[in-house]
mmCIF file of C-alpha atoms in Angstrom:
data_model
loop_
_atom_site.group_PDB
_atom_site.id
_atom_site.type_symbol
_atom_site.label_atom_id
_atom_site.label_comp_id
_atom_site.label_asym_id
_atom_site.label_seq_id
_atom_site.Cartn_x
_atom_site.Cartn_y
_atom_site.Cartn_z
ATOM 1 C CA MET O 38 93.277 88.829 59.298
ATOM 2 C CA MET O 39 90.219 88.143 61.478
ATOM 3 C CA LYS O 40 92.294 86.026 63.908
ATOM 4 C CA LYS O 41 94.844 88.826 64.273
ATOM 5 C CA THR O 42 92.082 91.355 64.936
ATOM 6 C CA LEU O 43 90.501 89.136 67.594
ATOM 7 C CA LEU O 44 93.871 88.478 69.210
ATOM 8 C CA LEU O 45 94.667 92.202 69.302
ATOM 9 C CA ALA O 46 91.231 92.981 70.742
ATOM 10 C CA GLY O 47 91.736 90.352 73.444
ATOM 11 C CA LEU O 48 95.149 91.709 74.371
ATOM 12 C CA LEU O 49 93.919 95.292 74.540
ATOM 13 C CA THR O 50 90.962 94.266 76.679
ATOM 14 C CA SER O 51 93.193 92.496 79.188
ATOM 15 C CA VAL O 52 95.609 95.428 79.383
ATOM 16 C CA LEU O 53 92.912 98.069 79.688
ATOM 17 C CA SER O 54 90.918 96.107 82.246
ATOM 18 C CA SER O 55 94.009 95.818 84.437
ATOM 19 C CA VAL O 56 94.251 99.590 84.795
ATOM 20 C CA ALA O 57 90.578 100.483 84.600
ATOM 21 C CA TYR O 58 89.701 99.314 88.106
ATOM 22 C CA ALA O 59 91.118 101.163 91.059
ATOM 23 C CA GLY O 60 89.895 100.565 94.575
ATOM 24 C CA GLY O 61 90.773 102.025 97.907
ATOM 25 C CA ALA O 62 89.382 103.525 101.051
ATOM 26 C CA ALA O 63 90.198 105.336 104.236
ATOM 27 C CA ILE O 64 91.849 103.069 106.783
ATOM 28 C CA CYS O 65 92.421 105.235 109.860
ATOM 29 C CA VAL O 66 90.255 108.283 110.458
ATOM 30 C CA GLY O 67 91.927 109.817 113.500
ATOM 31 C CA ASP O 68 89.832 108.143 116.191
ATOM 32 C CA GLY O 69 92.203 105.260 117.012
ATOM 33 C CA VAL O 70 89.678 102.590 116.008
ATOM 34 C CA SER O 71 91.160 99.663 114.082
ATOM 35 C CA LYS O 72 89.623 98.803 110.741
ATOM 36 C CA THR O 73 89.584 95.754 108.514
ATOM 37 C CA VAL O 74 90.981 96.330 105.038
ATOM 38 C CA ALA O 75 88.819 94.398 102.595
ATOM 39 C CA VAL O 76 89.839 92.125 99.763
ATOM 40 C CA GLY O 77 90.506 94.217 96.686
ATOM 41 C CA GLU O 78 92.202 93.880 93.357
ATOM 42 C CA TYR O 79 95.734 93.664 94.793
ATOM 43 C CA THR O 80 94.750 92.700 98.341
ATOM 44 C CA LYS O 81 93.925 89.004 98.322
ATOM 45 C CA ARG O 82 93.129 88.635 102.055
ATOM 46 C CA THR O 83 91.512 90.943 104.552
ATOM 47 C CA PHE O 84 93.749 92.303 107.282
ATOM 48 C CA GLU O 85 93.302 94.368 110.405
ATOM 49 C CA ALA O 86 94.934 97.802 110.417
ATOM 50 C CA LYS O 87 95.828 99.066 113.881
ATOM 51 C CA CYS O 88 95.140 102.765 114.071
ATOM 52 C CA SER O 89 96.404 105.337 116.544
ATOM 53 C CA ALA O 90 94.543 108.422 117.691
ATOM 54 C CA ASN O 91 95.159 111.470 115.453
ATOM 55 C CA VAL O 92 96.469 109.307 112.570
ATOM 56 C CA PHE O 93 94.806 109.298 109.168
ATOM 57 C CA SER O 94 95.599 106.799 106.414
ATOM 58 C CA HIS O 95 94.185 105.863 103.047
ATOM 59 C CA TYR O 96 95.024 103.119 100.550
ATOM 60 C CA ALA O 97 94.594 102.674 96.814
ATOM 61 C CA ASP O 98 94.925 99.458 94.844
ATOM 62 C CA THR O 99 94.674 98.084 91.353
ATOM 63 C CA ASN O 100 95.238 94.496 90.320
ATOM 64 C CA LEU O 101 98.878 95.483 89.652
ATOM 65 C CA SER O 102 99.833 97.602 92.678
ATOM 66 C CA PHE O 103 98.977 98.823 96.182
ATOM 67 C CA GLY O 104 99.798 102.167 97.806
ATOM 68 C CA VAL O 105 99.181 103.818 101.140
ATOM 69 C CA VAL O 106 99.543 107.335 102.524
ATOM 70 C CA ALA O 107 99.333 108.421 106.161
ATOM 71 C CA GLY O 108 99.638 111.537 108.249
ATOM 72 C CA SER O 109 98.822 112.892 111.686
ATOM 73 C CA SER O 110 96.464 115.658 112.736
ATOM 74 C CA LYS O 111 99.488 117.014 114.641
ATOM 75 C CA GLY O 112 102.029 116.224 111.926
ATOM 76 C CA LYS O 113 104.184 118.207 109.553
ATOM 77 C CA ASN O 114 104.302 115.763 106.573
ATOM 78 C CA THR O 115 102.376 112.932 105.002
ATOM 79 C CA PHE O 116 104.254 109.741 104.175
ATOM 80 C CA GLY O 117 103.466 107.139 101.569
ATOM 81 C CA GLY O 118 104.722 104.221 99.582
ATOM 82 C CA GLY O 119 103.655 101.422 97.326
ATOM 83 C CA THR O 120 104.422 97.977 96.077
ATOM 84 C CA GLY O 121 106.674 99.331 93.338
ATOM 85 C CA GLY O 122 109.501 99.656 95.858
ATOM 86 C CA GLY O 123 111.520 102.571 97.069
ATOM 87 C CA GLY O 124 110.269 102.434 100.649
ATOM 88 C CA ILE O 125 108.171 104.905 102.574
ATOM 89 C CA LYS O 126 108.969 108.525 101.810
ATOM 90 C CA PRO O 127 107.627 112.003 102.615
ATOM 91 C CA MET O 128 104.819 112.952 100.234
ATOM 92 C CA GLU O 129 103.566 116.440 101.131
ATOM 93 C CA SER O 130 104.043 119.159 103.726
ATOM 94 C CA CYS O 131 101.041 119.968 105.875
ATOM 95 C CA ASP O 132 99.614 123.113 107.420
ATOM 96 C CA SER O 133 101.157 123.391 110.887
ATOM 97 C CA SER O 134 97.893 124.644 112.413
ATOM 98 C CA THR O 135 95.612 121.877 111.075
ATOM 99 C CA GLY O 136 97.954 118.918 110.544
ATOM 100 C CA CYS O 137 97.783 116.409 107.718
ATOM 101 C CA ALA O 138 94.243 115.038 107.854
ATOM 102 C CA ALA O 139 93.084 116.935 104.753
ATOM 103 C CA LYS O 140 96.079 115.708 102.704
ATOM 104 C CA VAL O 141 95.373 111.986 103.275
ATOM 105 C CA THR O 142 93.000 111.153 100.406
ATOM 106 C CA ALA O 143 92.364 108.588 97.690
ATOM 107 C CA THR O 144 94.300 110.813 95.296
ATOM 108 C CA THR O 145 97.431 110.965 97.465
ATOM 109 C CA ALA O 146 97.245 107.202 98.095
ATOM 110 C CA ALA O 147 97.083 106.621 94.336
ATOM 111 C CA THR O 148 100.058 108.941 93.894
ATOM 112 C CA ALA O 149 102.003 106.885 96.460
ATOM 113 C CA ARG O 150 100.950 103.695 94.658
ATOM 114 C CA ASP O 151 101.965 104.947 91.239
ATOM 115 C CA SER O 152 105.176 106.776 92.153
ATOM 116 C CA SER O 153 106.987 104.003 93.978
#
């Protein structure tokens, strides 16, 4: 009985620890300056993201998946996708007077990660 309890505890710990950590950060902040995306749970190597002026992007990762969302300060929609497949797709409509900068957040990147 004790071995079964320890085995179950070990399995639960590994499952829960895989979803407990979630990292992510802003990549592009509208100024056109490129940024290095750091090693994370899913990201095993750093990489340089090339950013354009007026473009905002954010990523979210866990050790099981990676997602990204992006939009323009002059845009009508945000777009996102993740490692689950399904490609890049429109995520949200934006205010035509202010663009999409406010919609590109850690939350929308996690939604893109988890919905693909």
